[in-house]
Coordinates of C-alpha atoms in Angstrom, one line a residue:
M144 CA -1.1 -34.5 -31.2
K145 CA 2.5 -33.6 -32.6
M146 CA 5.2 -33.5 -29.8
T147 CA 8.2 -31.2 -30.4
G148 CA 11.1 -30.7 -27.4
G149 CA 8.6 -32.5 -25.0
A150 CA 5.7 -29.9 -25.7
M151 CA 1.7 -30.9 -27.0
M152 CA 1.1 -28.9 -29.8
P153 CA -2.3 -27.6 -30.3
A154 CA -3.7 -28.0 -34.1
G155 CA -3.4 -25.4 -36.3
F156 CA 0.0 -24.1 -34.5
L157 CA 3.1 -25.1 -36.2
T158 CA 6.1 -25.6 -34.4
F159 CA 10.0 -26.1 -34.3
T160 CA 13.2 -26.1 -31.9
G161 CA 15.8 -26.2 -34.4
N162 CA 18.4 -27.5 -31.3
K163 CA 21.0 -29.3 -31.6
N164 CA 22.7 -31.2 -28.9
M165 CA 26.0 -29.9 -27.6
N166 CA 28.3 -32.7 -28.7
Y167 CA 32.0 -32.0 -27.0
T168 CA 33.8 -31.5 -23.8
I169 CA 35.6 -29.1 -22.1
E170 CA 38.5 -29.3 -20.1
N171 CA 39.0 -27.3 -16.9
P172 CA 41.4 -27.0 -13.9
N173 CA 39.5 -29.8 -11.9
N174 CA 38.0 -32.1 -14.4
M175 CA 36.8 -32.9 -17.6
M176 CA 33.3 -31.7 -18.2
Q177 CA 31.1 -34.4 -20.1
I178 CA 28.5 -32.5 -22.0
D179 CA 26.8 -35.2 -24.1
G180 CA 27.4 -37.9 -21.4
R181 CA 29.9 -39.9 -23.5
P182 CA 33.5 -40.6 -22.6
Q183 CA 35.5 -38.0 -24.7
N184 CA 39.3 -36.7 -24.6
G185 CA 38.4 -33.1 -25.5
I186 CA 37.8 -30.8 -28.2
L187 CA 41.2 -31.4 -29.6
G188 CA 41.4 -35.3 -29.7
A189 CA 44.0 -37.6 -27.7
N190 CA 46.6 -37.3 -30.2
Q191 CA 46.8 -33.0 -31.2
G192 CA 49.2 -32.3 -28.6
P193 CA 48.6 -30.3 -25.5
R194 CA 45.4 -29.4 -24.3
H195 CA 44.7 -26.1 -23.3
S196 CA 42.1 -25.2 -20.6
V197 CA 39.8 -22.5 -21.5
E198 CA 38.0 -22.9 -18.1
N199 CA 38.7 -20.3 -15.2
S200 CA 39.4 -21.4 -11.6
N201 CA 35.4 -20.5 -10.8
N202 CA 34.5 -23.2 -13.7
D203 CA 32.0 -20.3 -15.2
L204 CA 32.4 -21.9 -18.2
T205 CA 31.1 -25.2 -17.3
R206 CA 27.8 -23.8 -15.4
L207 CA 26.7 -21.6 -18.6
L208 CA 27.1 -24.6 -20.8
E209 CA 25.0 -26.5 -18.1
T210 CA 22.6 -24.0 -18.4
V211 CA 22.2 -23.6 -22.1
K212 CA 22.0 -26.9 -22.2
D213 CA 19.2 -27.2 -20.0
R214 CA 17.2 -24.2 -21.0
A215 CA 17.6 -26.0 -25.0
A216 CA 16.1 -29.0 -24.2
R217 CA 12.9 -27.0 -21.9
A218 CA 12.9 -24.5 -25.5
A219 CA 10.0 -24.3 -27.7
D220 CA 8.9 -22.2 -30.2
Y221 CA 5.6 -21.9 -31.5
I222 CA 4.3 -19.9 -34.9
A223 CA 0.9 -18.5 -34.1
P224 CA -1.8 -16.4 -35.7
V225 CA -2.1 -13.6 -33.3
N226 CA -6.0 -13.6 -33.6
Q227 CA -5.7 -17.1 -31.9
L228 CA -3.5 -15.8 -28.9
I229 CA -5.5 -14.2 -25.5
K230 CA -4.0 -12.1 -23.1
T231 CA -5.1 -12.6 -19.5
S232 CA -3.5 -11.7 -16.1
T233 CA -3.0 -13.6 -12.7
D234 CA -4.7 -12.7 -9.5
D235 CA -1.8 -11.1 -8.7
G236 CA -1.3 -9.0 -11.5
K237 CA 1.3 -10.9 -13.4
P238 CA 0.9 -11.1 -17.5
Q239 CA 0.3 -14.0 -19.2
I240 CA -0.6 -15.6 -22.6
V241 CA -2.9 -18.4 -23.4
I242 CA -3.0 -20.8 -26.3
E243 CA -6.7 -22.0 -26.0
H244 CA -7.6 -25.6 -26.2
N245 CA -8.0 -26.8 -30.0
R246 CA -9.8 -30.0 -30.9
G247 CA -9.7 -31.6 -27.6
H248 CA -6.2 -30.3 -26.9
A249 CA -5.4 -29.0 -23.3
T250 CA -5.1 -25.0 -23.3
Q251 CA -1.5 -23.9 -22.7
I252 CA -0.6 -20.7 -20.5
F253 CA 2.6 -19.1 -20.7
D254 CA 4.0 -16.6 -18.1
M255 CA 5.3 -13.6 -19.9
N256 CA 8.8 -12.2 -18.8
D257 CA 9.7 -8.9 -19.3
V258 CA 11.0 -9.2 -22.5
A259 CA 8.0 -10.4 -24.0
F260 CA 5.4 -7.9 -22.5
T261 CA 8.0 -5.5 -23.6
Q262 CA 8.1 -6.5 -27.3
L263 CA 4.3 -7.2 -27.2
A264 CA 3.9 -3.2 -26.2
G265 CA 5.7 -2.4 -28.5
Q266 CA 4.3 -4.4 -31.4
L267 CA 0.6 -2.8 -30.4
E268 CA 2.5 0.7 -30.2
I269 CA 1.7 1.0 -26.9
D270 CA 4.7 2.6 -24.6
A271 CA 6.4 0.2 -22.9
R272 CA 6.2 1.9 -19.3
T273 CA 2.7 2.9 -20.0
A274 CA 2.0 -0.8 -20.5
R275 CA 4.2 -1.8 -17.5
R276 CA 1.5 0.6 -15.4
L277 CA -1.5 -0.7 -16.9
Q278 CA -0.3 -3.9 -16.2
A279 CA 0.2 -3.2 -12.5
Q280 CA -2.9 -0.8 -12.3
F281 CA -5.7 -2.2 -14.4
P282 CA -4.6 -5.7 -15.5
K283 CA -8.2 -6.7 -16.7
E284 CA -8.7 -3.6 -18.4
L285 CA -5.5 -4.0 -20.5
D286 CA -6.0 -7.4 -21.0
A287 CA -9.7 -6.4 -22.6
L288 CA -7.8 -3.6 -24.6
I289 CA -5.2 -6.1 -25.8
N290 CA -7.6 -9.1 -26.9
A291 CA -9.8 -6.5 -28.8
M292 CA -6.4 -5.7 -30.6
F293 CA -5.5 -9.3 -31.3
E294 CA -9.0 -10.3 -32.9
K295 CA -8.4 -8.1 -35.4
S296 CA -4.7 -8.8 -36.1
D297 CA -4.0 -10.8 -39.2
L298 CA -0.3 -10.8 -38.1
V299 CA 1.8 -14.0 -37.6
R300 CA 4.2 -14.5 -34.5
M301 CA 6.7 -16.7 -33.5
L302 CA 6.6 -17.3 -29.6
R303 CA 9.8 -18.5 -28.0
T304 CA 9.2 -20.3 -24.9
H305 CA 11.0 -22.1 -22.1
H306 CA 8.5 -25.4 -20.5
Y307 CA 8.8 -25.4 -17.1
S308 CA 10.5 -28.2 -15.4
T309 CA 8.8 -30.6 -12.8
A310 CA 10.5 -29.0 -10.0
E311 CA 9.9 -25.4 -11.3
L312 CA 5.9 -26.7 -11.2
N313 CA 6.0 -27.8 -8.0
D314 CA 7.9 -24.8 -6.5
S315 CA 5.3 -22.5 -8.4
G316 CA 2.1 -24.6 -6.5
Y317 CA 1.5 -26.5 -9.6
Y318 CA 1.8 -29.5 -10.8
A319 CA 2.9 -31.7 -14.2
G320 CA 0.6 -31.3 -16.8
C321 CA -1.8 -28.7 -15.6
D322 CA -2.6 -26.2 -18.6
K323 CA 0.4 -23.8 -16.9
V324 CA 3.3 -24.6 -18.8
G325 CA 6.1 -22.1 -19.2
V326 CA 7.4 -18.9 -19.7
L327 CA 6.8 -17.3 -23.2
R328 CA 10.0 -15.3 -23.2
A329 CA 9.9 -13.6 -26.5
M330 CA 7.6 -12.6 -29.1
L331 CA 8.8 -11.9 -32.6
S332 CA 8.8 -11.9 -36.6
N333 CA 7.9 -15.3 -37.8
K334 CA 10.9 -14.9 -40.0
F335 CA 13.3 -14.5 -37.1
K336 CA 16.5 -16.9 -37.6
T337 CA 16.8 -19.2 -34.8
Y338 CA 20.4 -19.4 -34.3
D339 CA 20.4 -20.3 -31.0
H340 CA 23.2 -19.7 -27.9
N341 CA 24.1 -23.6 -28.3
H342 CA 24.6 -23.1 -32.0
M343 CA 27.0 -20.1 -31.2
L344 CA 28.5 -22.2 -29.1
E345 CA 28.9 -25.1 -31.1
D346 CA 30.6 -23.1 -33.5
C347 CA 33.0 -20.8 -31.5
L348 CA 34.2 -22.6 -28.8
P349 CA 36.1 -25.0 -30.9
P350 CA 38.2 -22.6 -32.8
I351 CA 38.9 -21.0 -29.5
L352 CA 40.1 -24.1 -27.8
E353 CA 42.4 -24.6 -31.0
S354 CA 43.9 -20.9 -31.2
G355 CA 47.4 -20.1 -30.1
A356 CA 46.1 -17.0 -28.2
Q357 CA 45.9 -19.8 -25.0
Y358 CA 42.2 -18.2 -24.0
R359 CA 40.9 -18.3 -20.7
V360 CA 37.1 -17.5 -19.6
T361 CA 37.2 -14.0 -18.0
Q362 CA 33.3 -13.3 -18.0
C363 CA 30.1 -15.1 -19.1
T364 CA 26.9 -15.4 -18.0
V365 CA 23.5 -15.6 -20.0
T366 CA 20.3 -13.6 -19.3
D367 CA 16.7 -13.4 -20.5
K368 CA 18.4 -11.5 -23.0
R369 CA 21.5 -12.2 -24.2
L370 CA 24.5 -14.5 -23.4
Y371 CA 28.0 -13.0 -23.1
L372 CA 31.3 -14.8 -23.1
R373 CA 34.5 -12.9 -22.8
L374 CA 37.9 -14.7 -22.8
R375 CA 41.5 -13.1 -22.4
S376 CA 44.6 -14.3 -23.9
L377 CA 47.4 -15.7 -21.7
N378 CA 50.2 -15.1 -24.2
Q379 CA 49.5 -12.3 -26.2
T380 CA 50.1 -9.5 -23.7
G381 CA 52.1 -6.1 -23.6
T382 CA 52.5 -3.1 -22.4
G383 CA 49.7 -0.2 -22.6
A384 CA 49.4 3.4 -21.7
N385 CA 52.6 3.2 -19.5
V386 CA 55.3 1.2 -17.9
G387 CA 53.0 -1.5 -15.5
D388 CA 50.2 -0.9 -17.6
I389 CA 50.3 -4.5 -18.8
M390 CA 47.4 -5.5 -21.1
A391 CA 45.9 -9.0 -22.8
N392 CA 44.3 -9.3 -26.3
G393 CA 40.7 -10.9 -25.5
I394 CA 37.8 -12.0 -27.7
G395 CA 33.8 -11.7 -27.0
L396 CA 31.1 -13.8 -28.1
Q397 CA 27.5 -12.2 -27.9
N398 CA 24.0 -13.6 -28.6
S399 CA 19.9 -12.9 -28.2
E400 CA 17.8 -15.4 -28.8
V401 CA 15.4 -13.1 -28.3
G402 CA 15.5 -10.3 -30.7
L403 CA 17.5 -8.1 -28.9
G404 CA 20.9 -8.2 -31.3
S405 CA 22.6 -9.9 -33.7
V406 CA 24.9 -12.8 -33.0
S407 CA 28.3 -10.9 -33.1
V408 CA 31.9 -11.8 -32.5
Y409 CA 34.6 -9.0 -31.8
Q410 CA 38.3 -8.2 -30.3
M411 CA 38.6 -7.2 -26.5
V412 CA 41.8 -5.9 -24.9
W413 CA 41.7 -6.3 -21.0
T414 CA 43.6 -4.2 -18.7
L415 CA 45.1 -7.2 -16.6
A416 CA 45.7 -4.7 -13.4
C417 CA 41.8 -4.5 -12.7
L418 CA 40.5 -6.6 -15.5
N419 CA 38.7 -3.6 -17.1
G420 CA 37.6 -4.6 -20.8
M421 CA 37.4 -2.8 -23.6
Q422 CA 35.9 -3.6 -27.2
T423 CA 37.6 -2.3 -30.2
E424 CA 36.6 -1.7 -33.5
N425 CA 37.0 -5.3 -35.1
K426 CA 33.5 -6.4 -34.4
T427 CA 31.4 -8.4 -36.9
R428 CA 27.6 -8.8 -36.6
K429 CA 25.3 -10.9 -38.3
S430 CA 20.9 -10.4 -38.1
H431 CA 18.7 -13.4 -36.9
I432 CA 16.9 -12.4 -40.2
T433 CA 16.9 -15.1 -42.8
S434 CA 15.7 -15.0 -46.5
V435 CA 15.0 -18.6 -46.3
R436 CA 11.4 -17.6 -44.4
D437 CA 10.6 -15.1 -47.3
T438 CA 8.6 -17.8 -48.6
D439 CA 5.4 -19.5 -47.6
D440 CA 6.9 -22.9 -47.3
W441 CA 9.0 -22.0 -44.1
G442 CA 6.9 -23.5 -41.5
L443 CA 6.9 -26.7 -43.5
L444 CA 10.8 -27.3 -43.5
S445 CA 12.5 -30.0 -41.4
D446 CA 14.6 -29.0 -38.5
E447 CA 17.4 -30.4 -39.9
A448 CA 16.5 -27.9 -43.0
K449 CA 16.7 -25.1 -40.7
N450 CA 19.8 -25.9 -38.9
A451 CA 21.2 -26.5 -42.5
D452 CA 20.4 -22.9 -42.8
N453 CA 22.7 -22.0 -40.0
V454 CA 25.7 -23.8 -41.5
A455 CA 27.3 -20.5 -43.8
L456 CA 26.8 -18.3 -40.5
G457 CA 28.7 -20.6 -38.0
L458 CA 31.7 -21.3 -40.5
K459 CA 31.8 -17.4 -40.7
M460 CA 31.9 -17.6 -37.2
R461 CA 34.9 -19.5 -36.7
D462 CA 36.8 -17.5 -39.1
L463 CA 36.0 -14.6 -37.0
V464 CA 37.3 -16.2 -34.1
A465 CA 40.1 -17.0 -36.0
A466 CA 41.1 -13.3 -37.3
Y467 CA 40.0 -11.4 -34.1
S468 CA 43.2 -13.5 -32.4
S469 CA 46.0 -12.1 -34.2
R470 CA 49.0 -10.3 -32.5
E471 CA 48.9 -8.0 -35.1
S472 CA 45.5 -6.2 -34.3
F473 CA 46.3 -6.1 -30.7
D474 CA 49.5 -4.6 -31.2
E475 CA 47.2 -1.8 -33.2
V476 CA 45.3 -1.2 -30.0
L477 CA 48.4 -1.1 -27.7
E478 CA 49.8 1.6 -30.0
K479 CA 46.5 3.6 -29.8
M480 CA 46.9 3.3 -26.2
K481 CA 50.3 4.6 -25.8
Q482 CA 48.8 7.8 -28.2
A483 CA 46.1 8.0 -25.8
A484 CA 48.4 8.3 -22.8
A485 CA 50.3 11.5 -24.7
D486 CA 47.2 13.1 -24.6
V487 CA 47.7 14.9 -20.9
I488 CA 45.3 17.5 -19.6
D489 CA 47.1 20.2 -18.9
G490 CA 47.7 21.6 -15.1
V491 CA 49.4 19.5 -12.2
A492 CA 46.5 20.0 -9.4
V493 CA 43.9 19.2 -12.5
E494 CA 39.7 19.1 -10.8
K495 CA 39.2 15.5 -11.7
S496 CA 35.3 16.0 -11.4
E497 CA 35.3 18.8 -13.8
V498 CA 37.0 16.7 -16.2
V499 CA 34.7 14.0 -15.9
Q500 CA 31.6 16.4 -16.4
N501 CA 33.5 17.5 -19.5
L502 CA 33.5 14.1 -20.7
G503 CA 30.0 13.2 -19.7
K504 CA 28.8 16.1 -21.9
V505 CA 30.8 14.9 -24.6
M506 CA 29.5 11.7 -24.6
Q507 CA 26.2 12.5 -23.6
L508 CA 25.9 10.4 -20.5
T509 CA 23.3 10.6 -17.5
K510 CA 24.1 12.3 -14.2
K511 CA 24.3 8.7 -12.8
E512 CA 26.3 7.3 -15.5
T513 CA 28.9 10.5 -14.9
S514 CA 29.5 9.8 -11.3
S515 CA 30.1 6.1 -12.1
V516 CA 33.1 7.3 -14.3
L517 CA 34.0 9.5 -11.6
D518 CA 33.9 6.5 -9.1
G519 CA 35.7 4.6 -12.2
L520 CA 38.3 7.2 -12.1
L521 CA 39.0 7.1 -8.5
D522 CA 39.6 3.2 -8.9
T523 CA 41.9 3.7 -11.8
I524 CA 44.4 6.1 -10.3
G525 CA 45.1 3.4 -7.4
Q526 CA 46.5 1.0 -10.4
A527 CA 49.7 0.2 -11.9
G528 CA 50.3 2.4 -14.6
Y529 CA 47.9 4.9 -13.6
E530 CA 49.3 5.7 -10.2
Q531 CA 48.5 8.6 -8.1
G532 CA 50.8 11.3 -9.0
R533 CA 50.6 10.7 -13.2
P534 CA 49.1 13.1 -15.1
L535 CA 45.7 13.0 -16.2
S536 CA 45.5 11.5 -19.9
R537 CA 43.0 9.9 -22.4
A538 CA 44.0 6.4 -21.4
T539 CA 43.2 7.1 -17.7
L540 CA 39.8 8.3 -18.6
V541 CA 39.5 4.8 -21.3
N542 CA 39.9 2.9 -18.1
A543 CA 38.0 4.8 -16.1
V544 CA 35.1 4.5 -18.4
T545 CA 35.7 0.9 -18.8
A546 CA 36.1 0.4 -15.2
V547 CA 32.2 0.8 -14.4
G548 CA 31.6 -2.1 -16.5
N549 CA 33.1 -4.1 -13.6
K550 CA 29.8 -2.9 -11.4
A551 CA 26.9 -2.6 -13.9
E552 CA 24.2 -5.2 -14.6
A553 CA 25.1 -7.9 -16.9
D554 CA 23.0 -6.7 -20.3
N555 CA 25.2 -2.9 -19.5
V556 CA 28.6 -4.1 -19.3
D557 CA 28.9 -4.2 -23.2
I558 CA 27.6 -0.7 -23.1
W559 CA 30.6 0.3 -21.5
Q560 CA 33.3 -1.4 -22.7
Q561 CA 32.1 -0.1 -25.8
R562 CA 32.5 3.5 -24.1
G563 CA 36.1 3.0 -23.4
A564 CA 36.8 2.4 -27.0
Q565 CA 34.9 5.6 -28.1
V566 CA 37.2 7.7 -25.7
L567 CA 40.0 5.8 -27.5
N568 CA 38.9 6.7 -30.5
M569 CA 37.8 10.1 -29.7
K570 CA 38.0 12.5 -32.2
R571 CA 40.5 15.6 -31.5
A572 CA 37.8 18.4 -31.1
D573 CA 35.8 16.3 -28.8
W574 CA 39.0 15.4 -26.9
Q575 CA 39.5 19.4 -26.7
R576 CA 36.6 19.8 -24.8
V577 CA 37.3 17.3 -22.4
A578 CA 40.6 19.0 -21.5
A579 CA 39.3 22.2 -21.3
V580 CA 39.5 22.7 -17.4
A581 CA 39.4 25.4 -16.0
A582 CA 43.0 26.9 -15.0

């Protein structure tokens, strides 16, 4: 029986994890966090001058690193023929995937999270909403249908899992060594490139710590879908749209281990009065697909060989972090904000709701989203540089849109930060439609 990442491997299933340990420390305002358990002097080393702390007062980065390390330790990936899988459901209707016992090895049962269930439905060409309804109302019938489709499939999938800890098993009423071993978090192509959160942080945190921009963590979180890390510069600041509107340069990192987006590095700008974040046009994405797996030999490659396939990507990520930390690119955004402030909507008593309705139509927002932008506008006109009495401008609406991101769910924050850039870079004809309010 083969053991990988703490998991028992049934015969006929190839597995790999590709995880590497996070072997550096970060400095926070209160103490030095050891990631690998060895005494260290921080990423810059003891003889390289003063060390800058990227950690914030809430120790958000420390907690993020601890979460990523824990998940990486419990991760196990299975390359499995679909026709050897079984779909089943718990007594209360929750979906599961079963890897049957093979040559005396124990059966393994994985609870499916919503990401994996949605991916399974899509691969079987079943509408996700329909699949959720059938799972809730007719779980056994859905199991039978999916298993019939499994039996006729000649596809091979990567099953990305997290094994339960002993504490999680005990909390759920199960016990260590039982058949139920973890959560299926993704069902992907067997060519999916496993550039995981720990890989990205290992590659990108060193240049962030070394950057002259003196970054400080503003937002960071990890969800079932993605990891997000957003930082702002402490010394690259400047005046944006109006006097009093102080902005800061920033950088963002994003990755998905479950096939929901490329690994990406992007420049950001922050409005310091409210910490609204906007993503600029400076963004680079790298797909999680690798040509190495176009050969039949991929499943035989060692973890070292698979990690070596990530070296070029890691070096590119480091270069991008440095490039997006330049003062020149930040000054270009500040100039755009000044230009946006000059796009004033005529009229002293402009009806704000009408302007927002026009913006919602141009940007094709839903009614709920448009209402959220109006709330963001009301928040914006109370902050420095956009006080009540100033004319409504395109810059005001940039902040109204990005303000929604402060209240959005973690996986939707990016959408609103990108929409802010859409307003900033809006075509003249579209802006005229937004500004065309009744006299």
